[in-house]
mmCIF file of C-alpha atoms in Angstrom:
data_model
loop_
_atom_site.group_PDB
_atom_site.id
_atom_site.type_symbol
_atom_site.label_atom_id
_atom_site.label_comp_id
_atom_site.label_asym_id
_atom_site.label_seq_id
_atom_site.Cartn_x
_atom_site.Cartn_y
_atom_site.Cartn_z
ATOM 1 C CA LEU J 1066 -10.313 -150.263 -86.022
ATOM 2 C CA ASP J 1067 -13.484 -152.015 -87.123
ATOM 3 C CA GLN J 1068 -14.366 -154.736 -84.756
ATOM 4 C CA ARG J 1069 -15.244 -157.161 -87.578
ATOM 5 C CA TYR J 1070 -11.454 -157.465 -88.247
ATOM 6 C CA LEU J 1071 -10.941 -158.329 -84.519
ATOM 7 C CA SER J 1072 -12.870 -161.526 -84.878
ATOM 8 C CA TYR J 1073 -9.889 -163.105 -86.690
ATOM 9 C CA THR J 1074 -7.313 -161.902 -84.189
ATOM 10 C CA SER J 1075 -9.553 -163.025 -81.341
ATOM 11 C CA MET J 1076 -9.629 -166.463 -82.605
ATOM 12 C CA ILE J 1077 -5.791 -166.511 -82.570
ATOM 13 C CA ALA J 1078 -5.837 -165.301 -79.025
ATOM 14 C CA PHE J 1079 -8.266 -168.092 -78.029
ATOM 15 C CA ALA J 1080 -6.109 -170.664 -79.744
ATOM 16 C CA VAL J 1081 -3.029 -169.416 -77.920
ATOM 17 C CA ASN J 1082 -4.852 -169.597 -74.596
ATOM 18 C CA ILE J 1083 -5.859 -173.195 -75.254
ATOM 19 C CA TYR J 1084 -2.328 -174.071 -76.179
ATOM 20 C CA ILE J 1085 -0.951 -172.614 -72.927
ATOM 21 C CA LEU J 1086 -3.585 -174.594 -71.046
ATOM 22 C CA ILE J 1087 -2.432 -177.811 -72.751
ATOM 23 C CA VAL J 1088 1.248 -176.940 -71.966
ATOM 24 C CA ILE J 1089 0.331 -176.588 -68.256
ATOM 25 C CA ALA J 1090 -1.798 -179.771 -68.267
ATOM 26 C CA VAL J 1091 1.173 -181.647 -69.736
ATOM 27 C CA GLU J 1092 3.529 -180.281 -67.166
ATOM 28 C CA PHE J 1093 1.076 -181.125 -64.420
ATOM 29 C CA ALA J 1094 0.655 -184.723 -65.623
ATOM 30 C CA HIS J 1095 4.431 -185.116 -65.916
ATOM 31 C CA ARG J 1096 5.061 -183.872 -62.382
ATOM 32 C CA SER J 1097 2.257 -185.908 -61.008
ATOM 33 C CA SER J 1098 3.508 -189.141 -62.648
ATOM 34 C CA SER J 1099 6.998 -188.489 -61.262
ATOM 35 C CA ASP J 1100 5.630 -187.549 -57.861
ATOM 36 C CA SER J 1101 7.384 -184.139 -58.073
ATOM 37 C CA LEU J 1102 4.370 -181.872 -57.527
ATOM 38 C CA PRO J 1103 5.129 -178.884 -55.244
ATOM 39 C CA ARG J 1104 4.460 -179.217 -51.416
ATOM 40 C CA GLY J 1105 2.271 -176.759 -49.447
ATOM 41 C CA VAL J 1106 -0.538 -176.468 -51.901
ATOM 42 C CA CYS J 1107 -3.835 -175.331 -50.178
ATOM 43 C CA LEU J 1108 -6.948 -176.700 -51.998
ATOM 44 C CA LEU J 1109 -9.312 -174.578 -49.797
ATOM 45 C CA GLY J 1110 -8.705 -171.529 -47.768
ATOM 46 C CA GLY J 1111 -7.762 -167.879 -47.896
ATOM 47 C CA GLY J 1112 -4.618 -165.897 -47.309
ATOM 48 C CA ARG J 1113 -2.554 -162.779 -48.112
ATOM 49 C CA GLY J 1114 -2.986 -163.365 -51.861
ATOM 50 C CA SER J 1115 -6.789 -163.697 -51.881
ATOM 51 C CA ALA J 1116 -7.464 -159.885 -52.287
ATOM 52 C CA ALA J 1117 -4.764 -159.652 -55.017
ATOM 53 C CA MET J 1118 -6.368 -162.610 -56.829
ATOM 54 C CA LEU J 1119 -9.892 -160.986 -56.781
ATOM 55 C CA ALA J 1120 -8.305 -157.624 -58.051
ATOM 56 C CA ALA J 1121 -6.544 -159.459 -60.881
ATOM 57 C CA LEU J 1122 -9.781 -161.294 -61.644
ATOM 58 C CA ALA J 1123 -11.728 -158.021 -61.764
ATOM 59 C CA GLN J 1124 -9.187 -156.533 -64.168
ATOM 60 C CA CYS J 1125 -9.874 -159.465 -66.489
ATOM 61 C CA ILE J 1126 -13.676 -159.313 -66.570
ATOM 62 C CA ILE J 1127 -14.490 -155.644 -66.232
ATOM 63 C CA ILE J 1128 -15.656 -154.554 -69.716
ATOM 64 C CA GLN J 1129 -18.230 -151.915 -69.038
ATOM 65 C CA MET J 1130 -16.276 -149.285 -70.931
ATOM 66 C CA CYS J 1131 -16.250 -151.635 -74.020
ATOM 67 C CA VAL J 1132 -19.947 -152.377 -74.048
ATOM 68 C CA LEU J 1133 -21.222 -149.311 -75.983
ATOM 69 C CA PRO J 1134 -18.641 -149.460 -78.814
ATOM 70 C CA MET J 1135 -19.214 -153.236 -79.081
ATOM 71 C CA TYR J 1136 -22.981 -152.806 -79.146
ATOM 72 C CA GLU J 1137 -22.716 -150.130 -81.762
ATOM 73 C CA GLN J 1138 -20.919 -152.464 -84.212
ATOM 74 C CA LEU J 1139 -22.987 -155.553 -83.456
ATOM 75 C CA GLU J 1140 -24.901 -156.750 -86.630
ATOM 76 C CA GLN J 1141 -28.710 -156.738 -86.237
ATOM 77 C CA ARG J 1142 -28.229 -155.480 -82.665
ATOM 78 C CA THR J 1143 -30.780 -155.971 -80.023
ATOM 79 C CA PRO J 1144 -30.336 -156.050 -76.151
ATOM 80 C CA ARG J 1145 -31.280 -159.785 -76.116
ATOM 81 C CA ARG J 1146 -28.813 -160.699 -78.872
ATOM 82 C CA PHE J 1147 -26.115 -158.765 -77.118
ATOM 83 C CA ALA J 1148 -26.901 -160.320 -73.821
ATOM 84 C CA GLY J 1149 -26.669 -163.788 -75.353
ATOM 85 C CA ALA J 1150 -23.188 -162.994 -76.653
ATOM 86 C CA LEU J 1151 -22.024 -161.747 -73.332
ATOM 87 C CA TRP J 1152 -23.357 -164.845 -71.472
ATOM 88 C CA THR J 1153 -21.653 -167.128 -74.040
ATOM 89 C CA ALA J 1154 -18.337 -165.285 -73.764
ATOM 90 C CA PHE J 1155 -18.262 -164.995 -70.013
ATOM 91 C CA GLY J 1156 -19.134 -168.676 -69.713
ATOM 92 C CA ILE J 1157 -16.213 -169.691 -71.778
ATOM 93 C CA LEU J 1158 -14.009 -167.140 -70.038
ATOM 94 C CA ALA J 1159 -14.926 -168.495 -66.557
ATOM 95 C CA LEU J 1160 -13.893 -172.126 -67.662
ATOM 96 C CA ILE J 1161 -10.597 -170.863 -69.137
ATOM 97 C CA PHE J 1162 -9.750 -168.846 -66.031
ATOM 98 C CA ALA J 1163 -10.618 -171.602 -63.616
ATOM 99 C CA ALA J 1164 -8.562 -174.072 -65.573
ATOM 100 C CA PHE J 1165 -5.642 -171.735 -65.889
ATOM 101 C CA ALA J 1166 -5.562 -170.745 -62.257
ATOM 102 C CA SER J 1167 -6.139 -174.209 -60.888
ATOM 103 C CA LEU J 1168 -3.659 -176.020 -63.156
ATOM 104 C CA GLY J 1169 -1.054 -173.290 -62.691
ATOM 105 C CA TYR J 1170 -1.326 -173.387 -58.873
ATOM 106 C CA LEU J 1171 -1.375 -177.079 -58.584
ATOM 107 C CA THR J 1172 1.540 -177.562 -61.016
ATOM 108 C CA PHE J 1173 3.902 -174.863 -59.689
ATOM 109 C CA GLY J 1174 2.691 -174.382 -56.118
ATOM 110 C CA PRO J 1175 2.535 -171.375 -53.786
ATOM 111 C CA GLY J 1176 5.705 -169.978 -55.272
ATOM 112 C CA VAL J 1177 4.389 -169.637 -58.753
ATOM 113 C CA ASN J 1178 5.358 -166.471 -60.531
ATOM 114 C CA SER J 1179 2.803 -163.757 -61.026
ATOM 115 C CA ASN J 1180 3.562 -164.148 -64.705
ATOM 116 C CA LEU J 1181 2.978 -167.858 -64.878
ATOM 117 C CA LEU J 1182 4.943 -168.216 -68.204
ATOM 118 C CA ARG J 1183 8.064 -167.458 -66.270
ATOM 119 C CA SER J 1184 7.574 -170.549 -64.260
ATOM 120 C CA PHE J 1185 7.823 -172.780 -67.421
ATOM 121 C CA ALA J 1186 10.914 -174.738 -67.831
ATOM 122 C CA ARG J 1187 12.966 -173.486 -70.614
ATOM 123 C CA GLY J 1188 12.226 -175.144 -73.966
ATOM 124 C CA ARG J 1189 10.396 -174.885 -77.225
ATOM 125 C CA ALA J 1190 6.970 -175.255 -75.769
ATOM 126 C CA ALA J 1191 7.635 -172.394 -73.391
ATOM 127 C CA ASP J 1192 9.074 -170.162 -76.157
ATOM 128 C CA VAL J 1193 6.017 -170.788 -78.385
ATOM 129 C CA ALA J 1194 3.852 -169.775 -75.355
ATOM 130 C CA GLN J 1195 5.811 -166.646 -74.876
ATOM 131 C CA VAL J 1196 5.594 -165.612 -78.518
ATOM 132 C CA GLY J 1197 1.875 -166.581 -78.603
ATOM 133 C CA THR J 1198 1.263 -164.298 -75.665
ATOM 134 C CA ILE J 1199 2.583 -161.430 -77.748
ATOM 135 C CA ALA J 1200 -0.093 -162.210 -80.263
ATOM 136 C CA VAL J 1201 -2.751 -162.307 -77.569
ATOM 137 C CA VAL J 1202 -1.867 -158.913 -76.325
ATOM 138 C CA ALA J 1203 -1.776 -157.546 -79.836
ATOM 139 C CA ALA J 1204 -5.284 -159.010 -80.343
ATOM 140 C CA VAL J 1205 -6.834 -157.707 -77.170
ATOM 141 C CA TYR J 1206 -5.172 -154.265 -77.042
ATOM 142 C CA PRO J 1207 -7.402 -152.689 -79.800
ATOM 143 C CA ILE J 1208 -10.457 -153.753 -77.835
ATOM 144 C CA MET J 1209 -9.206 -151.801 -74.863
ATOM 145 C CA ILE J 1210 -8.246 -148.808 -77.003
ATOM 146 C CA ILE J 1211 -11.655 -148.496 -78.672
ATOM 147 C CA PRO J 1212 -13.630 -147.227 -75.720
ATOM 148 C CA MET J 1213 -10.832 -144.704 -74.957
ATOM 149 C CA VAL J 1214 -11.061 -143.103 -78.412
ATOM 150 C CA ALA J 1215 -14.769 -143.634 -79.004
ATOM 151 C CA PRO J 1216 -15.724 -140.176 -77.602
ATOM 152 C CA LEU J 1217 -13.358 -138.524 -79.977
ATOM 153 C CA GLN J 1218 -14.690 -139.944 -83.195
ATOM 154 C CA HIS J 1219 -17.098 -137.083 -83.743
ATOM 155 C CA VAL J 1220 -14.831 -134.319 -82.399
ATOM 156 C CA ARG J 1221 -13.810 -131.493 -84.756
ATOM 157 C CA VAL J 1222 -10.578 -129.626 -83.851
ATOM 158 C CA ALA J 1223 -9.835 -126.205 -85.401
ATOM 159 C CA ILE J 1224 -6.121 -125.538 -85.853
ATOM 160 C CA SER J 1225 -4.908 -121.953 -86.778
ATOM 161 C CA ILE J 1226 -1.760 -121.898 -88.739
ATOM 162 C CA ARG J 1227 -0.746 -118.390 -89.967
ATOM 163 C CA ARG J 1228 -4.360 -117.258 -89.810
ATOM 164 C CA ILE J 1229 -5.477 -120.294 -91.918
ATOM 165 C CA CYS J 1230 -7.997 -122.329 -90.083
ATOM 166 C CA VAL J 1231 -7.753 -126.004 -90.648
ATOM 167 C CA ARG J 1232 -10.514 -128.238 -89.341
ATOM 168 C CA ARG J 1233 -9.609 -131.757 -88.436
ATOM 169 C CA GLN J 1234 -12.164 -134.481 -88.422
ATOM 170 C CA GLY J 1235 -12.524 -137.039 -85.629
ATOM 171 C CA LYS J 1236 -10.543 -139.591 -87.520
ATOM 172 C CA THR J 1237 -7.403 -137.534 -87.252
ATOM 173 C CA VAL J 1238 -7.983 -136.833 -83.499
ATOM 174 C CA VAL J 1239 -8.560 -140.585 -82.878
ATOM 175 C CA SER J 1240 -5.292 -141.476 -84.627
ATOM 176 C CA VAL J 1241 -3.296 -139.007 -82.623
ATOM 177 C CA ALA J 1242 -4.949 -140.191 -79.382
ATOM 178 C CA THR J 1243 -4.212 -143.869 -80.271
ATOM 179 C CA VAL J 1244 -0.537 -143.138 -80.821
ATOM 180 C CA VAL J 1245 -0.364 -141.212 -77.433
ATOM 181 C CA PHE J 1246 -2.088 -144.290 -75.601
ATOM 182 C CA VAL J 1247 0.182 -146.709 -77.262
ATOM 183 C CA GLY J 1248 3.256 -144.619 -76.439
ATOM 184 C CA LEU J 1249 2.261 -144.396 -72.765
ATOM 185 C CA SER J 1250 1.740 -148.117 -72.550
ATOM 186 C CA TYR J 1251 5.101 -148.753 -74.069
ATOM 187 C CA ILE J 1252 6.747 -146.569 -71.485
ATOM 188 C CA GLY J 1253 4.910 -148.286 -68.755
ATOM 189 C CA ALA J 1254 5.955 -151.672 -70.054
ATOM 190 C CA LEU J 1255 9.597 -150.486 -69.973
ATOM 191 C CA CYS J 1256 9.335 -149.135 -66.394
ATOM 192 C CA ILE J 1257 7.198 -151.801 -64.725
ATOM 193 C CA ASP J 1258 8.387 -155.405 -64.981
ATOM 194 C CA SER J 1259 6.085 -157.098 -62.577
ATOM 195 C CA LEU J 1260 2.832 -158.384 -64.235
ATOM 196 C CA GLY J 1261 1.335 -159.151 -60.889
ATOM 197 C CA PHE J 1262 1.710 -155.544 -59.732
ATOM 198 C CA VAL J 1263 0.048 -154.269 -62.887
ATOM 199 C CA ASN J 1264 -2.870 -156.639 -62.730
ATOM 200 C CA VAL J 1265 -3.596 -155.883 -59.009
ATOM 201 C CA VAL J 1266 -3.446 -151.991 -59.560
ATOM 202 C CA ASP J 1267 -5.610 -152.254 -62.650
ATOM 203 C CA GLY J 1268 -8.177 -154.560 -60.878
ATOM 204 C CA VAL J 1269 -8.365 -152.111 -57.966
#
């Protein structure tokens, strides 16, 4: 998938993340005004979940495998231009992560679910957030697939069928590999229901 098409889906993902932040902020303001914020909130310290938090954070910011395919498709690419794009992206990402983690913890307390959306009260706003998250995953997933299949783009595979040699170009190989990766992800999603477990394992 050409990354120029992902610019549109990335904007959708960004908008959904901002929406979820607004929902959390509204919930925090509501609980704060009614004096129903959770007890036991630690504003500064460390504990059993600190290592897990760092692992989950690492899973969110590690993009080394995506750098080369992204740089290849960057218009008028230069190292300086690419570095500027990375600094801008990571700056915005740091603000979103900090706001999401802080508001989520302060709003729902130490017992917050590893999938924060499960901590939302049932309602239309929560349903929209859940559906929007599906759009976010769909938008980000191709970016993760690209570095996996990039080495296969120029591969030629010879298939012998009844002594007739058929040469398949890299495009066919990439398509097959993509289907396999998506299928494995689908099976994993069916077997593992803890988002926190997945994030920690991926981060490690």
